[in-house]
Amino acid sequence: MSKVKPALVQGTRDLSPDMMYKRSYVISVIKEVFEKYAFQPLETPAMERLDTLTGKYGDEGDRLIFRILNSGDFKKEVPADVWQTAESNTLAGLICEKALRYDLTVPFARFVAMNRHAIALPFKRYQIQPVWRADRPQKGRYREFYQCDADVVGSTSLWQEVELALIYAEVFEKLKLPVRIRLNSRKLLNSVALKAGAGEKFGIFITILDKLDKIGRQSVVDEWLKAGFDASGIGSLSSWIFDEKVDLLKVEKHLGAENEGLEEVRFVLEKVKSLNPDAPLLFDPTLARGLDYYTGCIFEVVAEGVAVGSIGGGGRYDNLTGIFGVEGIPGVGISFGLDRILLALEERGLTGFAQVSKACVMVTGLSEEDMPFAAEVAYAFRKAEISTELYPIATKLKKSLEYANKTAIPFVAIIGEDERSKRSFTLKNLKTGEQSSFALTDNQGWMKAFSVG
RNA sequence: GUGGCUGUAGCUCAGUUGGUCAGAGCGUCGGAUUGUGGUUCCGAAGGUCGUGGGUUCGAGACCCAUCUGCCACCCCA
């Protein structure tokens, strides 16, 4: 076999032990909160049938789906002339029947459609798994990344939105990451678009609106006008919609009191704030979100002071399972972008929570004769539920202490001839340099020493 | 998918108009210290200058391609 230079696929990365400690912690926080709000775990396969995924994310989304080449003699299935003349895209459709999942929501919808009979509604599930997108990587943008989703299907109650917003607030509070949770409603956006005379061109309208952060108010207005929307409508719209803090009463004045979207937003905002006054939830009429399937409330989370894009998003979709032939099951869900959350924590220096050492204590023997007893000591520690590493060869103390120091193991139990003959060990605290001797049978003694460190 | 920037020892980077320019710091390894690390001192190893072509008497430096990272667009976690 010829030698290959080791390399990673574009947009992917290895997660070192160092990173894994941090990730595990963040995942544990998210999972804990999900379970506290009574969501149940679910996992689905990395690959789905291609037709399960296509058409769910818009044209742009379809392009970003990683397709999997058929096994076997896939060429045989394609007529020669087609093979010659077809566009790459068409051809890919003929030789790929599977794809890597693009998000967790559509596979979940597929699961619900397939298991409708076995599920008690409302069904609340959470799912923490990687997804893949054939995007061009940038900072905080990977081709393989983790999403942590919580969705409820089978309930139209706005209390679900309230609880999901509370989850967002609680997770980021626990992670000590300052965020802004933006809230809007697609229905409200619809009314806004109507005011602007957007009518059929709702998509174009919100796409332009969505660019507000990047291009600024004036450019948004200009683009709207260029797109041919009603000038007077836009004029009155721009008098309030870009305000930093939008007063709901003001919105009501412009859209009328009988506005469903406004009522949704008001309800969620009020209930969340009354339960958790510190929740950083705020109404933002300019929040649009691109995904085709949202129909009600929409959420987006951005980290304060860190440019990593949004670290979470979600919303309500009235009929996601419809395309799988199961009608009338509404859903609402949120997603956490694990990789971006970690990036944000990293940039703000908030990863101090991470466990730094794999082991609490390392046992080292000075000669081969000491090794059996060293192993016995290590085993005794483990029986006491202490994470223990046995230095695998008898070596100079300098060596093993250096190793313990580098890997941040706080204690070293030293076994030499003396210790072995007395069935004891010398316990050194690497932080303070103190050391004392314990009989192996003196569990209470050495357990106390460990707890002090 | 479109456009731009980038790539030199494990890491962070020097390298002048193409002609000893293959370097520094940190890290790694060995020794000072054969039962004591994190400090100090001494010494050593490690790079076909991302990769593949090309221009040139001569290229790390120029050109082309490709890969990677990053940035903008698009989109999004």
JSON list of C-alpha atoms (C1' of nucleotides) in Angstrom, two decimals, chain A residues 5 10-11 133 136 138-142 145 211 214 289-291 310-312 340 366 397 399 401 405-406 419 428 430-431 433 435, chain B residues 1-5 27-40 50-51 67-77:
[
{"chain": "A", "resi": 5, "resn": "LYS", "atom": "CA", "xyz": [-0.24, 11.94, 3.70]},
{"chain": "A", "resi": 10, "resn": "GLN", "atom": "CA", "xyz": [-12.45, 19.96, 4.38]},
{"chain": "A", "resi": 11, "resn": "GLY", "atom": "CA", "xyz": [-14.57, 21.42, 7.12]},
{"chain": "A", "resi": 133, "resn": "ARG", "atom": "CA", "xyz": [-23.64, 20.17, 5.03]},
{"chain": "A", "resi": 136, "resn": "ARG", "atom": "CA", "xyz": [-17.86, 26.17, 2.26]},
{"chain": "A", "resi": 138, "resn": "GLN", "atom": "CA", "xyz": [-15.53, 29.46, 7.57]},
{"chain": "A", "resi": 139, "resn": "LYS", "atom": "CA", "xyz": [-15.01, 30.30, 11.17]},
{"chain": "A", "resi": 140, "resn": "GLY", "atom": "CA", "xyz": [-17.78, 28.63, 13.14]},
{"chain": "A", "resi": 141, "resn": "ARG", "atom": "CA", "xyz": [-19.01, 26.98, 9.99]},
{"chain": "A", "resi": 142, "resn": "TYR", "atom": "CA", "xyz": [-18.18, 23.33, 9.50]},
{"chain": "A", "resi": 145, "resn": "PHE", "atom": "CA", "xyz": [-21.25, 19.76, 13.22]},
{"chain": "A", "resi": 211, "resn": "LYS", "atom": "CA", "xyz": [-29.93, 41.14, 5.75]},
{"chain": "A", "resi": 214, "resn": "LYS", "atom": "CA", "xyz": [-25.23, 43.28, 7.39]},
{"chain": "A", "resi": 289, "resn": "ARG", "atom": "CA", "xyz": [-35.07, 32.84, 9.41]},
{"chain": "A", "resi": 290, "resn": "GLY", "atom": "CA", "xyz": [-34.78, 31.15, 6.10]},
{"chain": "A", "resi": 291, "resn": "LEU", "atom": "CA", "xyz": [-36.13, 27.65, 6.53]},
{"chain": "A", "resi": 310, "resn": "SER", "atom": "CA", "xyz": [-26.28, 32.33, 15.50]},
{"chain": "A", "resi": 311, "resn": "ILE", "atom": "CA", "xyz": [-25.75, 29.64, 18.10]},
{"chain": "A", "resi": 312, "resn": "GLY", "atom": "CA", "xyz": [-29.31, 28.40, 18.10]},
{"chain": "A", "resi": 340, "resn": "ARG", "atom": "CA", "xyz": [-20.58, 27.49, 17.82]},
{"chain": "A", "resi": 366, "resn": "LEU", "atom": "CA", "xyz": [10.14, 2.09, 40.92]},
{"chain": "A", "resi": 397, "resn": "LEU", "atom": "CA", "xyz": [10.58, 8.82, 39.39]},
{"chain": "A", "resi": 399, "resn": "LYS", "atom": "CA", "xyz": [9.89, 10.32, 34.34]},
{"chain": "A", "resi": 401, "resn": "LEU", "atom": "CA", "xyz": [6.33, 12.63, 37.87]},
{"chain": "A", "resi": 405, "resn": "ASN", "atom": "CA", "xyz": [2.57, 16.83, 35.85]},
{"chain": "A", "resi": 406, "resn": "LYS", "atom": "CA", "xyz": [2.02, 17.21, 32.12]},
{"chain": "A", "resi": 419, "resn": "GLU", "atom": "CA", "xyz": [6.49, 0.75, 50.53]},
{"chain": "A", "resi": 428, "resn": "LYS", "atom": "CA", "xyz": [2.51, 13.00, 46.75]},
{"chain": "A", "resi": 430, "resn": "LEU", "atom": "CA", "xyz": [1.76, 17.52, 42.94]},
{"chain": "A", "resi": 431, "resn": "LYS", "atom": "CA", "xyz": [0.21, 20.88, 43.49]},
{"chain": "A", "resi": 433, "resn": "GLY", "atom": "CA", "xyz": [4.59, 19.09, 46.77]},
{"chain": "A", "resi": 435, "resn": "GLN", "atom": "CA", "xyz": [3.80, 13.89, 50.56]},
{"chain": "B", "resi": 1, "resn": "G", "atom": "C1'", "xyz": [-21.88, 27.43, -5.96]},
{"chain": "B", "resi": 2, "resn": "U", "atom": "C1'", "xyz": [-19.24, 32.75, -7.02]},
{"chain": "B", "resi": 3, "resn": "G", "atom": "C1'", "xyz": [-15.14, 36.16, -5.74]},
{"chain": "B", "resi": 4, "resn": "G", "atom": "C1'", "xyz": [-10.70, 37.30, -2.70]},
{"chain": "B", "resi": 5, "resn": "C", "atom": "C1'", "xyz": [-6.61, 36.34, 0.92]},
{"chain": "B", "resi": 27, "resn": "G", "atom": "C1'", "xyz": [7.70, 22.85, 22.77]},
{"chain": "B", "resi": 28, "resn": "U", "atom": "C1'", "xyz": [10.02, 17.82, 22.29]},
{"chain": "B", "resi": 29, "resn": "C", "atom": "C1'", "xyz": [14.14, 14.54, 23.56]},
{"chain": "B", "resi": 30, "resn": "G", "atom": "C1'", "xyz": [18.90, 13.66, 26.40]},
{"chain": "B", "resi": 31, "resn": "G", "atom": "C1'", "xyz": [22.08, 15.20, 30.47]},
{"chain": "B", "resi": 32, "resn": "A", "atom": "C1'", "xyz": [23.33, 18.10, 35.18]},
{"chain": "B", "resi": 33, "resn": "U", "atom": "C1'", "xyz": [19.76, 15.24, 39.51]},
{"chain": "B", "resi": 34, "resn": "U", "atom": "C1'", "xyz": [20.51, 6.37, 39.14]},
{"chain": "B", "resi": 35, "resn": "G", "atom": "C1'", "xyz": [13.43, 7.52, 45.00]},
{"chain": "B", "resi": 36, "resn": "U", "atom": "C1'", "xyz": [10.98, 13.25, 43.45]},
{"chain": "B", "resi": 37, "resn": "G", "atom": "C1'", "xyz": [7.93, 16.90, 38.69]},
{"chain": "B", "resi": 38, "resn": "G", "atom": "C1'", "xyz": [6.41, 22.06, 37.78]},
{"chain": "B", "resi": 39, "resn": "U", "atom": "C1'", "xyz": [12.33, 26.61, 38.32]},
{"chain": "B", "resi": 40, "resn": "U", "atom": "C1'", "xyz": [17.48, 26.83, 36.29]},
{"chain": "B", "resi": 50, "resn": "G", "atom": "C1'", "xyz": [1.08, 22.78, 1.68]},
{"chain": "B", "resi": 51, "resn": "U", "atom": "C1'", "xyz": [1.23, 19.63, -2.93]},
{"chain": "B", "resi": 67, "resn": "C", "atom": "C1'", "xyz": [-5.53, 21.10, -1.46]},
{"chain": "B", "resi": 68, "resn": "U", "atom": "C1'", "xyz": [-6.17, 23.59, 3.32]},
{"chain": "B", "resi": 69, "resn": "G", "atom": "C1'", "xyz": [-7.49, 27.60, 6.50]},
{"chain": "B", "resi": 70, "resn": "C", "atom": "C1'", "xyz": [-9.74, 32.32, 6.54]},
{"chain": "B", "resi": 71, "resn": "C", "atom": "C1'", "xyz": [-12.92, 36.49, 4.48]},
{"chain": "B", "resi": 72, "resn": "A", "atom": "C1'", "xyz": [-17.11, 38.37, 1.46]},
{"chain": "B", "resi": 73, "resn": "C", "atom": "C1'", "xyz": [-21.59, 36.75, -1.23]},
{"chain": "B", "resi": 74, "resn": "C", "atom": "C1'", "xyz": [-25.24, 32.88, -0.67]},
{"chain": "B", "resi": 75, "resn": "C", "atom": "C1'", "xyz": [-27.10, 30.35, 3.21]},
{"chain": "B", "resi": 76, "resn": "C", "atom": "C1'", "xyz": [-27.09, 28.89, 8.08]},
{"chain": "B", "resi": 77, "resn": "A", "atom": "C1'", "xyz": [-25.61, 26.01, 13.66]}
]
